[in-house]
Amino acid sequence: MQVLKFGGSSVKNAENINKVIAIVKDKIRIQKTIVVVSALGGITDLLLQCCKLASENNEAYKEKLLEAEHRHLQTVKDLIPLTQQSSILSLVKTLCNEIEDICNGIFLLRELSERTKDRVVSYGEILSSQIITAKLKASLSECEWKDSRELIITNSSFGAAAVNFTVTNQNIKDYFSASNAQLFMLPGFVASDANGNNTTLGRGGSDYTAAILAAALDAKVLEIWTDVSGMMTADPRLVSNVKIIPQISYQEAMELSHFGAKVIYPPTIQPVSTKGIPTWIKNTFAPEDEGTIIQKESALNGNSIRGISSINNISLLSLEGSGMVGIPGFSKRLFEALAVKQVNVILITQGSSEHSICVGIDAVNADIAKKAIDDTFAYEIETGKVDPIIVEKELAIVALVGDNMKSHPGISGKMFGNLGRNGVNVRAIAQGSSERNISAVISVHDVKKAINVLHEEFFETVYKEINLFIAGVGNVGSKLVAQIQQQQEYLLQHLKLKINVAGLKNSRKMLVNEQGIDLGKWKELLLNDGQPTDLGEFISTIQSKNLRNTVFADVTANDIVATTYDRLLEKGISVVACNKVACSSSYDYYKKLKKLTGEFNAQFLFETNVGASLPIISTLNDLMRSGDKIHKMQAVLSGTLNFVFNNYDGKKTFASVVKQAQEEGYTEPDPRLDLSGKDVMRKIMILAREAGEHFEMEDIINNSFMPAECMQGSVADFYQSMEQYEEHFRKLYDQAAAAGSKLKFVATYEDGEAAVGLQHIDPVHDFYHLYGKDNIVLFYTDRYPNQPLVIKGAGAGADVTASGVFADIIRSARV
Ligand code: ADP
Ligand code: ASP
Ligand code: MG
């Protein structure tokens, strides 16, 4: 004997039912077969809507009823040859009339009991099973229909009744042993109580019907045919790269389904596991796929976690108070209060201080539960021994499930570490002593992110995904996008990293696409599909999208953009900036951002603030972290000024050399920031801050070489006035040349003092042979007292800056 169950989507319409018929035909060649079916997909919900509308005295229920009737009639017409339709058509009509009669009654009385609801929804399974039987009879000539309500007997808890197994098992055995048929068809979900009232086994309960039959008859196998190719490592609607679990133990399947894996109705496992009946999850739409086998032993597959699931709509009740400590009986009274009101407890935690007990329940019961507990503890609340119960709503549970977790330490560490790094706040934690399940209560708004983060971590699926939002797609930004596009394949293959550019923004337009912007045509997309730019909205969208591993890259030089970092870091979103404004603004803001990174496990990386992609800041950080102390830093940090003084020899005017630097992309958007030495001041200040110094801009001495007049007015005025001061620049050059030196704009930090200014560099100095736009930094430290640690190389240019930002983005994901 084998039992096959086909779910709502498998029998949704004639086309799908034909697939079911093909599977059944194939199966019955082997052995005696029982087929259990759900209602046509969506019908149960539709019938419930009819009941609700009718009870609200809303005539719209009639239209819904017509829709239900039409779907069944249409299915018959599409499925069964014309000559054999009449008897089933009239049966469908009769049954639909019965539903209508009941609904009319509900409408007139404006009353809807759970019992009546069960009666109405049961028609869904009765209709579907009758229609499919008619089809099987038409094509196979043999199929025995049996009403499950005559076999499965339950108590009278309408909506989700409990089965009386003694009576039910006997009924089933008696009936099937008395029949010689080879193929049976039964409606799932429906049952009846001892008084003959129609009951149901709970939403999704057709799986359970099939399991009850299989267990009572010691079936060889139970097959649950649905619309996915097996039980997956997570809900495929939440995670895109789920894997099929080929084998899973009864216990694991039970835990996963109890914690939200809808593919199987939780009570289903119990009857089959007691009898050890192998249970397959198979796909009606891809019958050749292997599917999942649920059996006693879970296979060792090298992974300690079998699956991840979640349940939404959880409320957390916390009972707290100093009067609870050390006094027995509080929890008994708490759980009794809940049990009396039939409130099911999903999760329990209690700290060893016994100062509080926390229980997770279905949110629909939250108000009843609060009242029940407050009443039970009214005396203790009044005398201040316990506080009034606290109810938190909009919560969810995410659970990791696996039989082998117990032999693998560190799983909860990994779980909570990953959630923490992604800014998911965990409200309560529970781990059963079986160590088969670790559950965390989190906000419903974080569920998708949490499940994806955990899935990436534990299943090392194909890749880890970074969701990147870029502000600024000008010179550097567009290079960055190009580099990401070019490297995407490499990162995926070698680092298992997928960079999903989810948002782009420039000063005119912004575009957000969670699925990833096509980098091959981002310019057109931004131009044509982009919204008018709005920084505030861009940042709020990034926050509200709440995607995992989110990184915000600031590739602007904009002051306002820099003020948004705290809002992002507070949400656990990492910030990568080549924009220097934040790190060189007030020390308080810089410090605040640093603090937020620790508090919210986000990264704030800005390697390109100094020397483009040269590893200056990371080296300084490494020195500091490993216990070294910085005494002195000496540096040429302006690619622009270096370019200018390397190219200026009096033959062309100073102004034209500056212009050339700007045209070649080596200057800040406003070149005066470079020429004034202000940009170098910012850089040395950032280095000093990273070295532990509490510096503001006023603390840096600027020995500027620019005549004050040149710095007034617009950028055009600036170029013009530099032409007028050509003699001044020429003199600076000649003096240095006469001394056999070169001019370099040098930044120094030494024992708490920092200064910038033009210096004569003689040929033996490390700085003498510094060409083009190169930067150089000398670190004198405890470990490098005389011979400094030197970092030298190209320190400006859109390509290198973009690559530095790119490296920071990757770094942010891999820490
Ligand atoms: P049926 O109508 O066949 O009973 P259900 O809708 O009850 O089917 O269950 C199948 C659905 O369960 C799938 O389409 C899938 O979206 C959902 N699901 C949730 N979690 C999981 C999981 N871990 N593995 C597979 N499917 C899951
Ligand atoms: N038709 C019922 C429901 O939708 C039972 C089932 O499909 O398993 O809940
Ligand atoms: Mg189901």
mmCIF file of N, CA, C and O and ligand atoms in Angstrom, residues 5-10 38-39 41 204 206-207 224-237 242-243 245 256 260-265 281 284 307-309, ligand 1:
data_model
loop_
_atom_site.group_PDB
_atom_site.id
_atom_site.type_symbol
_atom_site.label_atom_id
_atom_site.label_comp_id
_atom_site.label_asym_id
_atom_site.label_seq_id
_atom_site.Cartn_x
_atom_site.Cartn_y
_atom_site.Cartn_z
ATOM 1 N N LYS A 5 -0.321 12.099 -1.712
ATOM 2 C CA LYS A 5 -1.139 13.280 -1.442
ATOM 3 C C LYS A 5 -0.770 14.382 -2.416
ATOM 4 O O LYS A 5 0.415 14.671 -2.630
ATOM 5 N N PHE A 6 -1.771 14.986 -3.021
ATOM 6 C CA PHE A 6 -1.522 16.086 -3.956
ATOM 7 C C PHE A 6 -2.107 17.367 -3.382
ATOM 8 O O PHE A 6 -3.292 17.410 -3.015
ATOM 9 N N GLY A 7 -1.277 18.404 -3.299
ATOM 10 C CA GLY A 7 -1.685 19.665 -2.671
ATOM 11 C C GLY A 7 -2.476 20.569 -3.596
ATOM 12 O O GLY A 7 -2.687 20.249 -4.780
ATOM 13 N N GLY A 8 -2.886 21.694 -3.056
ATOM 14 C CA GLY A 8 -3.758 22.632 -3.764
ATOM 15 C C GLY A 8 -3.217 23.076 -5.110
ATOM 16 O O GLY A 8 -3.951 23.116 -6.108
ATOM 17 N N SER A 9 -1.911 23.377 -5.187
ATOM 18 C CA SER A 9 -1.396 23.854 -6.470
ATOM 19 C C SER A 9 -1.327 22.714 -7.483
ATOM 20 O O SER A 9 -1.467 22.930 -8.687
ATOM 21 N N SER A 10 -1.157 21.480 -6.994
ATOM 22 C CA SER A 10 -1.104 20.331 -7.910
ATOM 23 C C SER A 10 -2.455 20.055 -8.554
ATOM 24 O O SER A 10 -2.529 19.429 -9.610
ATOM 25 N N SER A 38 -6.073 17.833 -1.858
ATOM 26 C CA SER A 38 -6.516 19.101 -1.279
ATOM 27 C C SER A 38 -7.618 19.676 -2.162
ATOM 28 O O SER A 38 -7.875 19.161 -3.262
ATOM 29 N N ALA A 39 -8.175 20.779 -1.701
ATOM 30 C CA ALA A 39 -9.114 21.523 -2.547
ATOM 31 C C ALA A 39 -8.336 22.143 -3.706
ATOM 32 O O ALA A 39 -7.116 22.308 -3.620
ATOM 33 N N GLY A 41 -6.437 24.696 -5.700
ATOM 34 C CA GLY A 41 -5.659 25.787 -5.074
ATOM 35 C C GLY A 41 -6.462 27.073 -4.940
ATOM 36 O O GLY A 41 -7.067 27.540 -5.904
ATOM 37 N N GLY A 204 -3.809 23.448 5.865
ATOM 38 C CA GLY A 204 -2.702 22.623 5.351
ATOM 39 C C GLY A 204 -2.854 21.159 5.757
ATOM 40 O O GLY A 204 -1.949 20.345 5.553
ATOM 41 N N SER A 206 -4.370 18.505 4.760
ATOM 42 C CA SER A 206 -4.482 17.320 3.886
ATOM 43 C C SER A 206 -3.249 16.431 4.003
ATOM 44 O O SER A 206 -3.345 15.203 3.855
ATOM 45 N N ASP A 207 -2.107 17.049 4.275
ATOM 46 C CA ASP A 207 -0.886 16.249 4.488
ATOM 47 C C ASP A 207 -1.121 15.266 5.637
ATOM 48 O O ASP A 207 -0.716 14.104 5.599
ATOM 49 N N ILE A 224 4.223 13.104 -0.589
ATOM 50 C CA ILE A 224 3.518 14.392 -0.557
ATOM 51 C C ILE A 224 3.923 15.122 -1.835
ATOM 52 O O ILE A 224 5.077 15.539 -1.971
ATOM 53 N N TRP A 225 2.978 15.239 -2.778
ATOM 54 C CA TRP A 225 3.282 15.885 -4.063
ATOM 55 C C TRP A 225 2.869 17.352 -4.002
ATOM 56 O O TRP A 225 1.725 17.668 -3.697
ATOM 57 N N THR A 226 3.826 18.245 -4.276
ATOM 58 C CA THR A 226 3.540 19.667 -4.138
ATOM 59 C C THR A 226 4.135 20.447 -5.313
ATOM 60 O O THR A 226 4.341 19.873 -6.384
ATOM 61 N N ASP A 227 4.432 21.735 -5.093
ATOM 62 C CA ASP A 227 4.905 22.538 -6.226
ATOM 63 C C ASP A 227 6.385 22.892 -6.132
ATOM 64 O O ASP A 227 6.862 23.773 -6.823
ATOM 65 N N VAL A 228 7.103 22.228 -5.217
ATOM 66 C CA VAL A 228 8.569 22.426 -5.152
ATOM 67 C C VAL A 228 9.220 21.053 -5.118
ATOM 68 O O VAL A 228 8.595 20.077 -4.700
ATOM 69 N N SER A 229 10.503 21.010 -5.515
ATOM 70 C CA SER A 229 11.156 19.710 -5.665
ATOM 71 C C SER A 229 11.747 19.192 -4.362
ATOM 72 O O SER A 229 12.837 18.634 -4.347
ATOM 73 N N GLY A 230 11.066 19.437 -3.264
ATOM 74 C CA GLY A 230 11.524 18.885 -1.996
ATOM 75 C C GLY A 230 11.549 19.924 -0.916
ATOM 76 O O GLY A 230 11.184 21.086 -1.135
ATOM 77 N N MET A 231 11.975 19.477 0.246
ATOM 78 C CA MET A 231 12.125 20.405 1.353
ATOM 79 C C MET A 231 13.421 21.168 1.110
ATOM 80 O O MET A 231 14.439 20.572 0.758
ATOM 81 N N MET A 232 13.380 22.450 1.283
ATOM 82 C CA MET A 232 14.543 23.275 0.957
ATOM 83 C C MET A 232 15.230 23.756 2.228
ATOM 84 O O MET A 232 14.604 23.810 3.290
ATOM 85 N N THR A 233 16.476 24.194 2.032
ATOM 86 C CA THR A 233 17.249 24.682 3.177
ATOM 87 C C THR A 233 16.636 25.944 3.783
ATOM 88 O O THR A 233 16.977 26.302 4.904
ATOM 89 N N ALA A 234 15.761 26.612 3.056
ATOM 90 C CA ALA A 234 15.009 27.752 3.609
ATOM 91 C C ALA A 234 13.808 27.976 2.694
ATOM 92 O O ALA A 234 13.727 27.385 1.609
ATOM 93 N N ASP A 235 12.917 28.835 3.140
ATOM 94 C CA ASP A 235 11.721 29.114 2.347
ATOM 95 C C ASP A 235 12.120 29.749 1.010
ATOM 96 O O ASP A 235 12.716 30.826 0.988
ATOM 97 N N PRO A 236 11.819 29.081 -0.116
ATOM 98 C CA PRO A 236 12.269 29.608 -1.406
ATOM 99 C C PRO A 236 11.673 30.970 -1.753
ATOM 100 O O PRO A 236 12.174 31.662 -2.614
ATOM 101 N N ARG A 237 10.611 31.363 -1.045
ATOM 102 C CA ARG A 237 10.045 32.681 -1.334
ATOM 103 C C ARG A 237 10.857 33.784 -0.661
ATOM 104 O O ARG A 237 10.738 34.954 -0.991
ATOM 105 N N VAL A 242 18.291 28.781 -2.486
ATOM 106 C CA VAL A 242 18.100 27.644 -1.577
ATOM 107 C C VAL A 242 18.532 26.345 -2.248
ATOM 108 O O VAL A 242 18.588 26.252 -3.465
ATOM 109 N N LYS A 243 18.802 25.344 -1.396
ATOM 110 C CA LYS A 243 19.147 24.032 -1.945
ATOM 111 C C LYS A 243 18.107 23.026 -1.479
ATOM 112 O O LYS A 243 17.539 23.179 -0.394
ATOM 113 N N ILE A 245 17.024 19.674 0.221
ATOM 114 C CA ILE A 245 17.604 18.772 1.223
ATOM 115 C C ILE A 245 17.272 17.352 0.763
ATOM 116 O O ILE A 245 16.100 16.962 0.747
ATOM 117 N N LEU A 256 11.557 21.827 11.526
ATOM 118 C CA LEU A 256 11.502 22.823 10.442
ATOM 119 C C LEU A 256 10.066 23.220 10.151
ATOM 120 O O LEU A 256 9.758 24.398 9.979
ATOM 121 N N GLY A 260 7.840 26.950 10.683
ATOM 122 C CA GLY A 260 7.421 27.749 9.541
ATOM 123 C C GLY A 260 7.652 27.172 8.161
ATOM 124 O O GLY A 260 7.203 27.761 7.191
ATOM 125 N N ALA A 261 8.361 26.041 8.017
ATOM 126 C CA ALA A 261 8.555 25.514 6.659
ATOM 127 C C ALA A 261 7.224 24.933 6.194
ATOM 128 O O ALA A 261 6.847 23.808 6.511
ATOM 129 N N LYS A 262 6.493 25.729 5.446
ATOM 130 C CA LYS A 262 5.093 25.430 5.133
ATOM 131 C C LYS A 262 4.921 24.192 4.254
ATOM 132 O O LYS A 262 3.821 23.673 4.103
ATOM 133 N N VAL A 263 6.017 23.739 3.679
ATOM 134 C CA VAL A 263 5.905 22.643 2.715
ATOM 135 C C VAL A 263 5.240 21.401 3.311
ATOM 136 O O VAL A 263 4.655 20.602 2.599
ATOM 137 N N ILE A 264 5.302 21.268 4.627
ATOM 138 C CA ILE A 264 4.603 20.135 5.232
ATOM 139 C C ILE A 264 3.903 20.602 6.501
ATOM 140 O O ILE A 264 4.442 21.394 7.267
ATOM 141 N N TYR A 265 2.673 20.102 6.677
ATOM 142 C CA TYR A 265 1.887 20.503 7.851
ATOM 143 C C TYR A 265 2.472 19.789 9.079
ATOM 144 O O TYR A 265 2.603 18.554 9.073
ATOM 145 N N ILE A 281 8.905 14.072 -0.304
ATOM 146 C CA ILE A 281 8.304 15.309 -0.803
ATOM 147 C C ILE A 281 8.685 15.372 -2.275
ATOM 148 O O ILE A 281 9.878 15.346 -2.615
ATOM 149 N N THR A 284 5.046 17.771 -8.344
ATOM 150 C CA THR A 284 4.095 17.375 -9.396
ATOM 151 C C THR A 284 4.530 17.917 -10.759
ATOM 152 O O THR A 284 4.253 17.327 -11.797
ATOM 153 N N GLY A 307 18.381 23.012 7.958
ATOM 154 C CA GLY A 307 17.526 24.030 7.329
ATOM 155 C C GLY A 307 17.289 25.211 8.265
ATOM 156 O O GLY A 307 17.628 25.165 9.447
ATOM 157 N N ILE A 308 16.722 26.239 7.687
ATOM 158 C CA ILE A 308 16.431 27.459 8.444
ATOM 159 C C ILE A 308 14.984 27.833 8.167
ATOM 160 O O ILE A 308 14.557 27.797 7.010
ATOM 161 N N SER A 309 14.247 28.158 9.206
ATOM 162 C CA SER A 309 12.872 28.573 8.920
ATOM 163 C C SER A 309 12.450 29.715 9.824
ATOM 164 O O SER A 309 13.196 30.122 10.710
HETATM 165 P P1 ADP B 1 0.566 22.297 -1.118
HETATM 166 O O1 ADP B 1 -0.529 23.161 -1.631
HETATM 167 O O2 ADP B 1 1.108 21.353 -2.131
HETATM 168 O O3 ADP B 1 0.232 21.644 0.197
HETATM 169 P P2 ADP B 1 2.045 24.322 0.246
HETATM 170 O O4 ADP B 1 1.811 25.657 -0.344
HETATM 171 O O5 ADP B 1 1.322 23.953 1.492
HETATM 172 O O6 ADP B 1 1.795 23.252 -0.878
HETATM 173 O O7 ADP B 1 3.610 24.102 0.502
HETATM 174 C C1 ADP B 1 4.541 24.276 -0.531
HETATM 175 C C2 ADP B 1 5.182 25.650 -0.407
HETATM 176 O O8 ADP B 1 5.895 25.736 0.822
HETATM 177 C C3 ADP B 1 6.227 25.924 -1.428
HETATM 178 O O9 ADP B 1 5.656 26.416 -2.630
HETATM 179 C C4 ADP B 1 7.132 26.937 -0.746
HETATM 180 O O10 ADP B 1 6.818 28.218 -1.190
HETATM 181 C C5 ADP B 1 6.772 26.836 0.730
HETATM 182 N N1 ADP B 1 7.922 26.590 1.616
HETATM 183 C C6 ADP B 1 8.186 27.251 2.770
HETATM 184 N N2 ADP B 1 9.297 26.804 3.344
HETATM 185 C C7 ADP B 1 9.789 25.819 2.555
HETATM 186 C C8 ADP B 1 10.926 24.969 2.617
HETATM 187 N N3 ADP B 1 11.798 25.020 3.606
HETATM 188 N N4 ADP B 1 11.089 24.087 1.617
HETATM 189 C C9 ADP B 1 10.225 24.012 0.583
HETATM 190 N N5 ADP B 1 9.140 24.787 0.477
HETATM 191 C C10 ADP B 1 8.907 25.689 1.448
#
